[in-house]
């Protein structure tokens, strides 16, 4: 159990992410209050042992976690601050810059809001898919405003640590550029790859190996939620996709023409693919992820 | 131990695939002779317990497995048949139609050649990366010529079963079209995605999650070997890539314009990505692969 000075946390939005955070906090002995626009969802999260329903008159929480879809965060934050639900507020949305800009425009108190984004998730949704160890060893971006007192950032970083994750502090714009590269664009690439199998027959499926299984795993996830995320980070995602398309266009040219220079470019793409993959794998030892190669 | 009627198998090419087959056969008590153009590689495979070096004067094998790169298979097959190394010959190359056509042209005996392709592999290469269970539960395509006697197909199917894999008999052209979709094109897509990280800085890498790890895993693999594979199946791979590029071009348009119809198309791509992924996952229960969702 992590020695936490957090006493009480409120979770607004009791889906898979909110409930997983709640479970990790409960495991560390933190008091957790839950809410959701759907009371049944709160009841399910409560059944999971994630905490108790948030009630009017509850004392303010040390941290209020907003775990609702990106396009709803500002509205929920403004309302929560109006009601004085906590000392510090954070969120878990996959995009940051637009939410921060809209929160400023909407008149949110930026000194008590520490935008966040845990780099973990599940294909399954809802409180029953929650796991206390969902964030163990994973990065968790925090993008504090210049007006944020260090003590407030510290409180949210403590929540991140209780969840077993590693806080990474960086500006919102940098977060979004990186999230486009490491998460949002790969999601669309996996979707484009998977879409070709929507009508696949049994013969095709009989030859599916672990390689395709892994390459398409992130193509799951609620389309409405992902449309929301992608629109919130549209420019950065488009830029990464354009680069991927350029590479694939060149590969098609090489395969169609078998021209010597084009084939050399194909070999170069494969080599740069190796290098990029090496960098991605190297980024993980600190998080104790098995580096031994799995099978294709 | 599988009750095998196979007595002796020769493996030509003692890399990770050839040696893994050898280990699976040895485990079942089959005698295995090993060869490779590099004697050190044979010595390493022998150290792994994969068998003994193939010697002139050895009795003919029941099955000769050619586990060399695609562009060398016909030459190795012709030579092995000339030397009378076995009763039946098979290979493990990732492409089939061009090899079959070239083998016919080169005058190979097509009645004793059963083209094969195990749908498994490792990112690591060489005999020390071999594993006896590499093929357990995986599909293994067999593309027999019309002239192949059923008994010959049966011998190779038995070898496949001893390796723990599931033989899938289909025409070479169908194999290549499917391999382009489930393996070759996804390899290039993963390479294109990974290539963007070849020069990634520590801040970018600090936010890498399991999603990107999985999506790029197949971007490893020897560029020269993969160039060989891709060129052998160029037309089919190009066709799949063109379809992926079309999807991504539409996604970029949606993100750049935020036009209502384009955004609807984006939501549709995400939904079809879900459907395709469902098909891919459904294809696996027979192979006892864990269906419970891993984390993103």
Coordinates of C-alpha atoms in Angstrom, one line a residue:
Chain A
X1 CA 0.0 0.0 0.0
X2 CA 1.3 3.4 -1.0
X3 CA 1.7 5.8 1.9
X4 CA -0.7 8.4 0.7
X5 CA -1.6 11.8 2.2
X6 CA -4.7 11.9 0.0
X7 CA -7.7 11.4 2.1
X8 CA -10.7 11.9 -0.2
X9 CA -11.1 11.8 -3.9
X10 CA -14.2 12.3 -6.0
X11 CA -14.6 10.6 -9.4
X12 CA -17.0 12.3 -11.9
X13 CA -17.7 9.7 -14.6
X14 CA -17.6 6.1 -13.5
X15 CA -16.6 4.3 -16.7
X16 CA -13.7 2.0 -17.1
X17 CA -11.1 4.7 -16.5
X18 CA -12.8 6.5 -13.6
X19 CA -13.6 3.2 -11.9
X20 CA -10.1 1.9 -12.4
X21 CA -8.7 5.0 -10.7
X22 CA -11.2 4.6 -7.9
X23 CA -10.2 0.9 -7.4
X24 CA -6.5 1.9 -7.2
X25 CA -7.3 4.6 -4.7
X26 CA -9.5 2.4 -2.6
X27 CA -6.7 -0.2 -2.5
X28 CA -4.5 2.5 -0.9
X29 CA -7.2 3.3 1.7
X30 CA -8.3 6.6 0.1
X31 CA -12.0 7.5 0.5
X32 CA -13.7 7.6 -3.0
X33 CA -17.0 9.3 -4.0
X34 CA -18.4 8.3 -7.4
X35 CA -20.8 10.0 -9.7
X36 CA -22.0 9.5 -13.3
X37 CA -24.8 11.0 -15.4
X38 CA -26.2 7.4 -15.3
X39 CA -27.0 6.2 -11.8
X40 CA -26.8 2.5 -12.9
X41 CA -23.2 3.0 -13.8
X42 CA -22.5 4.4 -10.3
X43 CA -24.2 1.4 -8.8
X44 CA -22.1 -1.0 -10.8
X45 CA -18.9 0.8 -9.8
X46 CA -20.0 0.6 -6.2
X47 CA -20.5 -3.2 -6.7
X48 CA -16.9 -3.3 -7.9
X49 CA -15.8 -1.9 -4.5
X50 CA -14.8 1.4 -6.1
X51 CA -16.4 3.7 -3.5
X52 CA -19.7 5.2 -2.5
X53 CA -22.0 7.5 -4.5
X54 CA -21.2 11.2 -4.2
X55 CA -23.8 12.9 -2.0
X56 CA -24.8 16.6 -1.6
X57 CA -23.1 17.8 1.5
X58 CA -20.1 15.5 1.3
X59 CA -17.0 17.4 2.4
X60 CA -14.8 18.7 -0.5
X61 CA -12.4 16.1 -1.9
X62 CA -8.6 16.6 -2.1
X63 CA -8.7 15.8 -5.8
X64 CA -11.7 15.7 -8.1
X65 CA -11.1 13.5 -11.2
X66 CA -13.2 14.3 -14.3
X67 CA -13.3 11.0 -16.2
X68 CA -15.9 12.0 -18.9
X69 CA -15.4 12.2 -22.7
X70 CA -13.2 15.0 -24.0
X71 CA -15.9 17.3 -25.3
X72 CA -17.7 17.3 -21.9
X73 CA -14.7 18.0 -19.6
X74 CA -15.0 21.8 -19.5
X75 CA -18.8 21.7 -18.7
X76 CA -18.2 19.2 -15.9
X77 CA -15.2 21.1 -14.6
X78 CA -17.0 24.4 -14.5
X79 CA -20.0 22.8 -12.7
X80 CA -17.7 21.0 -10.2
X81 CA -15.8 24.2 -9.4
X82 CA -19.1 26.1 -9.0
X83 CA -20.2 23.5 -6.5
X84 CA -16.9 23.6 -4.7
X85 CA -16.4 19.8 -4.9
X86 CA -12.7 19.8 -4.2
X87 CA -9.3 21.5 -3.6
X88 CA -7.8 20.4 -7.0
X89 CA -9.4 19.2 -10.2
X90 CA -7.9 17.0 -12.9
X91 CA -9.2 15.1 -15.9
X92 CA -8.2 12.0 -18.0
X93 CA -9.1 13.2 -21.5
X94 CA -6.8 12.1 -24.4
X95 CA -6.5 15.7 -25.6
X96 CA -5.4 18.7 -23.7
X97 CA -4.7 22.0 -25.5
X98 CA -8.3 22.6 -26.7
X99 CA -9.8 21.6 -23.4
X100 CA -7.4 24.0 -21.6
X101 CA -8.3 26.9 -24.0
X102 CA -12.0 26.3 -23.7
X103 CA -11.7 26.0 -19.9
X104 CA -10.1 29.4 -19.8
X105 CA -12.7 30.9 -22.1
X106 CA -15.5 29.3 -20.0
X107 CA -14.1 31.0 -16.9
X108 CA -12.9 27.9 -15.1
X109 CA -10.4 28.5 -12.2
X110 CA -7.2 27.5 -13.9
X111 CA -5.2 27.6 -10.7
X112 CA -7.0 24.6 -9.3
X113 CA -7.2 22.6 -12.6
X114 CA -4.3 20.2 -13.4
X115 CA -5.1 18.7 -16.8
X116 CA -4.1 15.0 -17.0
X117 CA -4.0 12.0 -19.3
X118 CA -3.2 8.4 -18.2
X119 CA -1.6 6.6 -21.2
X120 CA -3.5 3.4 -20.6
X121 CA -7.0 2.1 -21.3
X122 CA -8.9 -1.0 -22.2
X123 CA -10.8 -2.1 -25.2
X124 CA -13.7 -2.9 -22.9
X125 CA -15.8 -0.1 -21.4
X126 CA -17.9 0.5 -18.3
X127 CA -17.2 0.0 -14.6
X128 CA -17.2 -3.9 -14.8
X129 CA -14.1 -3.7 -17.1
X130 CA -12.2 -1.6 -14.5
X131 CA -8.9 -2.9 -12.9
X132 CA -7.0 -1.5 -10.0
X133 CA -3.7 -2.1 -11.8
X134 CA -4.7 -0.6 -15.2
X135 CA -2.2 2.2 -14.8
X136 CA 0.7 0.2 -13.2
X137 CA 4.0 1.2 -14.8
X138 CA 2.2 3.4 -17.4
X139 CA 3.0 7.1 -18.2
X140 CA 0.4 9.6 -17.0
X141 CA 0.8 13.1 -18.6
X142 CA 0.2 16.2 -16.5
X143 CA -0.1 19.6 -18.2
X144 CA -0.3 22.2 -15.4
X145 CA -1.2 25.8 -16.2
X146 CA 1.4 28.5 -15.4
X147 CA -1.0 29.7 -12.7
X148 CA -1.0 26.3 -10.9
X149 CA 0.6 26.4 -7.4
X150 CA 3.2 23.6 -7.0
X151 CA 1.2 22.1 -4.1
X152 CA -1.8 21.5 -6.4
X153 CA 0.4 19.7 -9.0
X154 CA 1.8 17.7 -6.2
X155 CA -1.6 16.5 -5.0
X156 CA -2.5 15.2 -8.5
X157 CA 1.0 13.7 -9.0
X158 CA 0.4 11.8 -5.7
X159 CA -2.9 10.4 -7.1
X160 CA -1.0 9.3 -10.2
X161 CA 1.6 7.6 -8.0
X162 CA -1.1 5.9 -5.9
X163 CA -2.4 4.4 -9.2
X164 CA 1.1 3.0 -9.8
X165 CA 1.7 5.3 -12.8
X166 CA 4.6 7.6 -13.7
X167 CA 3.8 11.3 -13.9
X168 CA 5.2 13.1 -16.9
X169 CA 4.9 16.9 -16.8
X170 CA 4.8 18.6 -20.1
X171 CA 2.9 21.5 -21.9
X172 CA -0.5 20.8 -23.3
X173 CA 0.5 21.5 -26.9
X174 CA 3.5 19.1 -26.6
X175 CA 1.2 16.5 -25.1
X176 CA -1.2 16.7 -28.0
X177 CA 1.5 16.5 -30.6
X178 CA 2.9 13.4 -28.9
X179 CA -0.5 11.8 -28.2
X180 CA -1.3 12.2 -32.0
X181 CA 1.9 10.2 -32.8
X182 CA 1.8 7.6 -30.1
X183 CA -1.9 7.0 -29.8
X184 CA -4.4 8.9 -31.9
X185 CA -2.9 8.4 -35.4
X186 CA -2.0 4.7 -34.6
X187 CA -5.6 4.2 -33.7
X188 CA -6.7 5.3 -37.1
X189 CA -4.0 3.3 -38.9
X190 CA -5.2 0.2 -37.0
X191 CA -8.8 1.0 -37.9
X192 CA -7.8 1.3 -41.6
X193 CA -6.0 -2.0 -41.4
X194 CA -8.9 -3.7 -39.6
X195 CA -11.6 -2.3 -41.8
X196 CA -10.4 -4.5 -44.6
X197 CA -11.4 -7.6 -42.5
X198 CA -15.0 -6.4 -41.8
X199 CA -16.3 -8.8 -44.5
X200 CA -13.5 -11.3 -44.4
X201 CA -14.4 -14.9 -45.1
X202 CA -13.4 -18.1 -43.2
X203 CA -10.5 -18.9 -45.6
X204 CA -8.9 -15.5 -44.9
X205 CA -9.5 -15.7 -41.2
X206 CA -8.0 -19.3 -41.1
X207 CA -4.6 -17.8 -41.8
X208 CA -4.7 -14.9 -39.3
X209 CA -1.5 -15.0 -37.1
X210 CA -0.5 -13.2 -34.0
X211 CA 1.1 -10.4 -36.0
X212 CA -2.3 -9.1 -37.3
X213 CA -3.9 -9.7 -33.9
X214 CA -1.4 -7.4 -32.3
X215 CA -1.3 -4.8 -35.1
X216 CA -5.1 -4.3 -34.9
X217 CA -5.7 -4.6 -31.2
X218 CA -6.2 -0.8 -30.7
X219 CA -8.8 -0.7 -33.5
X220 CA -11.4 -1.4 -30.9
X221 CA -12.9 1.4 -28.8
X222 CA -16.1 3.3 -29.0
X223 CA -16.3 5.1 -32.4
X224 CA -18.2 8.0 -30.9
X225 CA -15.6 8.5 -28.2
X226 CA -12.8 8.2 -30.7
X227 CA -14.4 10.6 -33.1
X228 CA -14.6 13.1 -30.2
X229 CA -10.9 12.5 -29.4
X230 CA -9.7 12.8 -33.0
X231 CA -11.7 16.0 -33.7
X232 CA -10.2 17.6 -30.5
X233 CA -6.7 16.9 -31.9
X234 CA -7.4 17.0 -35.6
X235 CA -4.5 19.0 -37.0
X236 CA -1.8 17.0 -35.1
X237 CA -3.4 13.6 -36.1
X238 CA -3.7 14.6 -39.7
X239 CA 0.0 15.6 -39.8
X240 CA 1.1 12.2 -38.6
X241 CA -1.3 10.3 -40.9
X242 CA -0.1 12.3 -43.9
X243 CA 3.5 11.2 -43.1
X244 CA 2.3 7.5 -42.9
X245 CA 0.4 7.9 -46.2
X246 CA 3.5 9.3 -47.9
X247 CA 5.5 6.2 -46.7
X248 CA 2.8 3.8 -47.9
X249 CA 2.5 5.7 -51.3
X250 CA 6.2 5.2 -51.8
X251 CA 5.9 1.5 -50.9
X252 CA 3.1 1.0 -53.4
X253 CA 5.2 2.7 -56.1
X254 CA 8.1 0.4 -55.4
X255 CA 5.8 -2.7 -55.5
X256 CA 4.0 -1.6 -58.7
X257 CA 7.1 -0.5 -60.6
X258 CA 9.9 -2.7 -59.2
X259 CA 12.0 0.2 -60.2
X260 CA 15.5 -0.1 -58.7
X261 CA 15.4 3.3 -56.8
X262 CA 11.9 2.6 -55.6
X263 CA 12.9 -0.8 -54.3
X264 CA 15.9 0.8 -52.5
X265 CA 13.4 3.2 -50.9
X266 CA 11.3 0.2 -49.8
X267 CA 14.4 -1.4 -48.1
X268 CA 15.1 2.0 -46.5
X269 CA 11.5 2.1 -45.1
X270 CA 11.9 -1.4 -43.6
X271 CA 15.2 -0.4 -42.1
X272 CA 13.7 2.8 -40.6
X273 CA 10.8 0.7 -39.4
X274 CA 13.3 -1.4 -37.5
X275 CA 15.0 1.7 -36.0
X276 CA 11.7 3.2 -34.9
X277 CA 10.6 0.0 -33.4
X278 CA 13.9 -0.3 -31.5
X279 CA 13.3 3.2 -30.1
X280 CA 9.8 2.3 -29.0
X281 CA 11.0 -0.9 -27.3
X282 CA 13.9 1.0 -25.7
X283 CA 11.4 3.4 -24.1
X284 CA 10.0 0.6 -22.0
X285 CA 12.6 -1.1 -19.7
X286 CA 12.0 1.5 -16.9
X287 CA 8.4 0.3 -16.9
X288 CA 9.5 -3.3 -16.5
X289 CA 7.7 -4.4 -19.7
X290 CA 9.0 -7.7 -21.0
X291 CA 11.5 -6.9 -23.7
X292 CA 11.8 -10.5 -25.0
X293 CA 10.3 -10.7 -28.4
X294 CA 6.9 -12.2 -28.7
X295 CA 5.9 -14.2 -31.7
X296 CA 4.5 -12.9 -34.9
Chain B
X1 CA 4.3 -36.8 -27.7
X2 CA 2.5 -37.0 -31.0
X3 CA 2.3 -40.5 -32.4
X4 CA 4.2 -39.9 -35.6
X5 CA 5.0 -42.2 -38.5
X6 CA 7.7 -39.8 -39.6
X7 CA 11.1 -41.3 -39.0
X8 CA 13.6 -39.0 -40.5
X9 CA 13.4 -35.3 -41.6
X10 CA 16.1 -33.1 -43.2
X11 CA 16.0 -29.4 -42.6
X12 CA 17.8 -27.2 -45.2
X13 CA 18.4 -23.8 -43.7
X14 CA 18.9 -23.8 -39.9
X15 CA 17.6 -20.3 -39.0
X16 CA 14.9 -19.6 -36.5
X17 CA 12.1 -21.3 -38.5
X18 CA 14.1 -24.3 -39.6
X19 CA 15.6 -24.9 -36.1
X20 CA 12.2 -24.4 -34.5
X21 CA 10.7 -27.1 -36.7
X22 CA 13.7 -29.4 -35.9
X23 CA 13.1 -28.9 -32.2
X24 CA 9.4 -29.8 -32.4
X25 CA 10.3 -32.9 -34.4
X26 CA 13.1 -33.9 -32.0
X27 CA 10.7 -33.6 -29.1
X28 CA 8.5 -36.1 -30.9
X29 CA 11.4 -38.5 -31.4
X30 CA 11.9 -37.8 -35.1
X31 CA 15.5 -38.1 -36.4
X32 CA 16.5 -34.7 -37.8
X33 CA 19.4 -33.8 -40.1
X34 CA 20.4 -30.2 -40.4
X35 CA 22.2 -28.2 -43.1
X36 CA 22.8 -24.5 -43.8
X37 CA 25.1 -22.6 -46.2
X38 CA 26.8 -21.4 -43.0
X39 CA 28.4 -24.3 -41.0
X40 CA 28.5 -22.2 -37.8
X41 CA 24.7 -21.9 -37.9
X42 CA 24.4 -25.7 -38.1
X43 CA 26.7 -26.0 -35.1
X44 CA 24.5 -23.6 -33.2
X45 CA 21.3 -25.5 -34.1
X46 CA 23.0 -28.7 -33.0
X47 CA 23.9 -27.1 -29.7
X48 CA 20.1 -26.3 -29.3
X49 CA 19.5 -30.0 -29.6
X50 CA 17.8 -29.6 -33.0
X51 CA 19.5 -32.7 -34.6
X52 CA 22.8 -33.7 -36.3
X53 CA 24.5 -32.2 -39.4
X54 CA 23.3 -33.7 -42.7
X55 CA 26.0 -36.0 -44.1
X56 CA 26.6 -37.3 -47.6
X57 CA 25.3 -40.9 -47.7
X58 CA 22.6 -40.3 -45.1
X59 CA 19.5 -42.3 -46.0
X60 CA 16.7 -40.3 -47.7
X61 CA 14.4 -38.4 -45.4
X62 CA 10.7 -38.8 -45.3
X63 CA 10.3 -35.1 -45.6
X64 CA 12.9 -32.4 -46.6
X65 CA 12.0 -29.0 -45.3
X66 CA 13.5 -26.1 -47.2
X67 CA 13.7 -23.2 -44.7
X68 CA 15.7 -20.7 -46.7
X69 CA 14.6 -17.2 -48.0
X70 CA 11.9 -17.1 -50.6
X71 CA 14.1 -16.2 -53.6
X72 CA 16.4 -19.2 -52.9
X73 CA 13.8 -21.9 -52.5
X74 CA 13.6 -23.1 -56.1
X75 CA 17.4 -23.4 -56.4
X76 CA 17.6 -25.3 -53.1
X77 CA 14.7 -27.6 -54.1
X78 CA 16.1 -28.4 -57.5
X79 CA 19.5 -29.3 -55.9
X80 CA 17.9 -31.4 -53.1
X81 CA 15.7 -33.3 -55.6
X82 CA 18.8 -33.9 -57.8
X83 CA 20.6 -35.4 -54.8
X84 CA 17.6 -37.5 -53.9
X85 CA 17.5 -36.2 -50.3
X86 CA 14.0 -37.3 -49.5
X87 CA 10.6 -38.7 -50.4
X88 CA 8.7 -35.4 -50.1
X89 CA 9.9 -31.8 -50.1
X90 CA 8.2 -28.8 -48.6
X91 CA 9.3 -25.2 -47.9
X92 CA 8.3 -22.4 -45.4
X93 CA 8.5 -19.3 -47.6
X94 CA 5.9 -16.6 -47.0
X95 CA 5.0 -16.5 -50.7
X96 CA 3.8 -19.4 -52.8
X97 CA 2.6 -18.7 -56.4
X98 CA 5.8 -17.3 -57.8
X99 CA 7.9 -20.1 -56.2
X100 CA 5.6 -22.7 -57.6
X101 CA 5.7 -21.2 -61.1
X102 CA 9.5 -20.9 -61.0
X103 CA 9.9 -24.4 -59.7
X104 CA 7.8 -25.7 -62.6
X105 CA 9.9 -23.7 -65.1
X106 CA 13.2 -24.9 -63.5
X107 CA 12.1 -28.5 -63.9
X108 CA 11.5 -29.5 -60.3
X109 CA 9.5 -32.6 -59.7
X110 CA 6.2 -31.1 -58.6
X111 CA 4.7 -34.4 -57.6
X112 CA 7.0 -34.6 -54.6
X113 CA 6.9 -30.9 -53.7
X114 CA 4.2 -29.7 -51.2
X115 CA 4.6 -25.9 -50.8
X116 CA 4.0 -24.7 -47.3
X117 CA 4.0 -21.7 -45.0
X118 CA 3.7 -21.7 -41.3
X119 CA 1.9 -18.5 -40.1
X120 CA 4.3 -17.9 -37.2
X121 CA 7.7 -16.4 -36.7
X122 CA 9.8 -14.4 -34.3
X123 CA 11.3 -11.0 -34.4
X124 CA 14.6 -12.6 -33.5
X125 CA 16.5 -14.6 -36.1
X126 CA 19.1 -17.5 -36.0
X127 CA 19.0 -20.9 -34.4
X128 CA 19.3 -19.6 -30.8
X129 CA 16.0 -17.8 -31.2
X130 CA 14.3 -21.1 -32.1
X131 CA 11.5 -22.6 -29.9
X132 CA 9.9 -26.0 -30.1
X133 CA 6.4 -24.5 -29.5
X134 CA 6.7 -21.7 -32.1
X135 CA 4.0 -23.2 -34.2
X136 CA 1.7 -24.5 -31.5
X137 CA -1.9 -23.6 -32.4
X138 CA -0.9 -21.6 -35.5
X139 CA -2.2 -22.1 -39.0
X140 CA 0.2 -23.6 -41.5
X141 CA -0.7 -23.2 -45.1
X142 CA -0.1 -26.1 -47.6
X143 CA -0.6 -25.5 -51.3
X144 CA -0.2 -28.9 -53.0
X145 CA 0.2 -29.1 -56.8
X146 CA -2.6 -31.0 -58.7
X147 CA 0.0 -33.6 -59.5
X148 CA 0.7 -34.3 -55.8
X149 CA -0.3 -37.8 -54.6
X150 CA -2.4 -37.6 -51.5
X151 CA 0.1 -39.7 -49.6
X152 CA 2.8 -37.0 -50.1
X153 CA 0.4 -34.2 -48.8
X154 CA -0.4 -36.5 -45.9
X155 CA 3.3 -36.8 -44.9
X156 CA 3.8 -33.0 -44.8
X157 CA 0.5 -32.5 -43.0
X158 CA 1.8 -35.0 -40.4
X159 CA 5.0 -32.9 -40.0
X160 CA 2.7 -29.9 -39.5
X161 CA 0.7 -31.7 -36.8
X162 CA 3.9 -32.8 -35.0
X163 CA 4.8 -29.1 -34.8
X164 CA 1.4 -28.5 -33.1
X165 CA 0.1 -26.4 -36.0
X166 CA -3.1 -26.7 -38.0
X167 CA -2.7 -27.5 -41.7
X168 CA -4.8 -25.3 -44.0
X169 CA -4.9 -26.6 -47.6
X170 CA -5.5 -23.9 -50.2
X171 CA -4.3 -22.9 -53.7
X172 CA -1.1 -21.0 -53.9
X173 CA -2.7 -17.9 -55.5
X174 CA -5.3 -17.7 -52.7
X175 CA -2.5 -18.1 -50.1
X176 CA -0.6 -15.2 -51.6
X177 CA -3.7 -12.9 -51.7
X178 CA -4.5 -13.8 -48.1
X179 CA -0.9 -13.5 -46.9
X180 CA -0.7 -10.0 -48.4
X181 CA -3.8 -9.1 -46.3
X182 CA -2.9 -10.8 -43.0
X183 CA 0.9 -10.5 -43.0
X184 CA 2.8 -8.7 -45.8
X185 CA 0.8 -5.4 -46.0
X186 CA 0.4 -5.2 -42.2
X187 CA 4.2 -5.5 -42.0
X188 CA 4.6 -2.4 -44.2
X189 CA 1.9 -0.5 -42.4
X190 CA 3.7 -1.2 -39.1
X191 CA 7.0 -0.2 -40.6
X192 CA 5.5 3.1 -41.9
X193 CA 4.1 3.8 -38.4
X194 CA 7.4 2.8 -36.7
X195 CA 9.5 4.8 -39.1
X196 CA 8.1 8.0 -37.6
X197 CA 9.9 7.1 -34.3
X198 CA 13.3 6.4 -35.7
X199 CA 14.5 9.9 -34.4
X200 CA 12.0 10.2 -31.6
X201 CA 13.2 12.2 -28.5
X202 CA 12.9 11.2 -24.9
X203 CA 9.8 13.3 -24.3
X204 CA 7.9 11.5 -27.1
X205 CA 9.1 8.1 -25.9
X206 CA 8.1 8.9 -22.3
X207 CA 4.4 8.8 -23.4
X208 CA 4.6 5.5 -25.4
X209 CA 1.8 3.1 -24.2
X210 CA 1.1 -0.5 -24.8
X211 CA -1.1 0.4 -27.8
X212 CA 1.8 1.6 -29.9
X213 CA 4.0 -1.2 -28.6
X214 CA 1.6 -3.8 -30.0
X215 CA 0.7 -1.9 -33.2
X216 CA 4.4 -1.8 -34.2
X217 CA 5.6 -5.2 -33.0
X218 CA 5.7 -6.7 -36.5
X219 CA 7.9 -3.8 -37.8
X220 CA 10.9 -5.8 -36.8
X221 CA 12.4 -8.4 -39.0
X222 CA 15.3 -8.4 -41.4
X223 CA 14.8 -5.7 -44.1
X224 CA 16.5 -7.8 -46.8
X225 CA 14.4 -10.9 -46.1
X226 CA 11.2 -8.7 -46.0
X227 CA 12.2 -7.0 -49.3
X228 CA 12.5 -10.4 -50.8
X229 CA 9.0 -11.5 -49.5
X230 CA 7.4 -8.2 -50.6
X231 CA 8.8 -8.4 -54.1
X232 CA 7.6 -12.0 -54.5
X233 CA 4.0 -10.9 -53.7
X234 CA 4.2 -7.3 -54.9
X235 CA 0.9 -7.0 -56.7
X236 CA -1.3 -8.4 -53.9
X237 CA 0.5 -6.4 -51.3
X238 CA 0.2 -3.2 -53.3
X239 CA -3.5 -3.7 -53.6
X240 CA -4.0 -4.1 -49.9
X241 CA -1.8 -1.0 -49.2
X242 CA -3.8 1.1 -51.7
X243 CA -7.0 0.3 -49.8
X244 CA -5.4 1.3 -46.5
X245 CA -4.1 4.5 -48.1
X246 CA -7.6 5.3 -49.4
X247 CA -9.0 5.0 -45.9
X248 CA -6.3 7.2 -44.4
X249 CA -6.6 9.8 -47.1
X250 CA -10.3 10.1 -46.3
X251 CA -9.5 10.3 -42.6
X252 CA -7.1 13.1 -43.2
X253 CA -9.7 14.9 -45.3
X254 CA -12.2 14.6 -42.4
X255 CA -9.6 15.9 -39.9
X256 CA -8.5 18.8 -42.1
X257 CA -11.9 20.0 -43.2
X258 CA -14.2 18.9 -40.3
X259 CA -16.8 18.8 -43.0
X260 CA -19.9 17.0 -41.8
X261 CA -19.9 14.3 -44.4
X262 CA -16.2 13.7 -44.0
X263 CA -16.6 13.4 -40.2
X264 CA -19.4 10.9 -40.8
X265 CA -17.0 8.9 -43.0
X266 CA -14.5 9.0 -40.1
X267 CA -17.0 7.6 -37.7
X268 CA -17.8 5.0 -40.3
X269 CA -14.1 4.0 -40.6
X270 CA -13.9 3.6 -36.8
X271 CA -17.0 1.4 -36.8
X272 CA -15.7 -0.7 -39.7
X273 CA -12.4 -0.9 -37.8
X274 CA -14.4 -2.3 -34.8
X275 CA -16.1 -4.9 -37.1
X276 CA -12.9 -6.0 -38.8
X277 CA -11.2 -6.3 -35.4
X278 CA -14.1 -8.4 -34.2
X279 CA -13.7 -10.8 -37.2
X280 CA -10.0 -11.1 -36.5
X281 CA -10.6 -11.9 -32.8
X282 CA -13.4 -14.3 -33.6
X283 CA -11.0 -16.2 -35.9
X284 CA -9.0 -17.3 -32.9
X285 CA -11.0 -19.3 -30.3
X286 CA -10.2 -22.6 -32.1
X287 CA -6.5 -21.8 -31.5
X288 CA -7.1 -21.3 -27.8
X289 CA -5.8 -17.8 -27.9
X290 CA -6.9 -15.7 -24.9
X291 CA -9.8 -13.6 -26.1
X292 CA -10.0 -11.4 -23.0
X293 CA -9.0 -7.9 -24.0
X294 CA -5.5 -6.8 -23.2
X295 CA -4.9 -3.2 -22.2
X296 CA -4.2 -0.4 -24.7

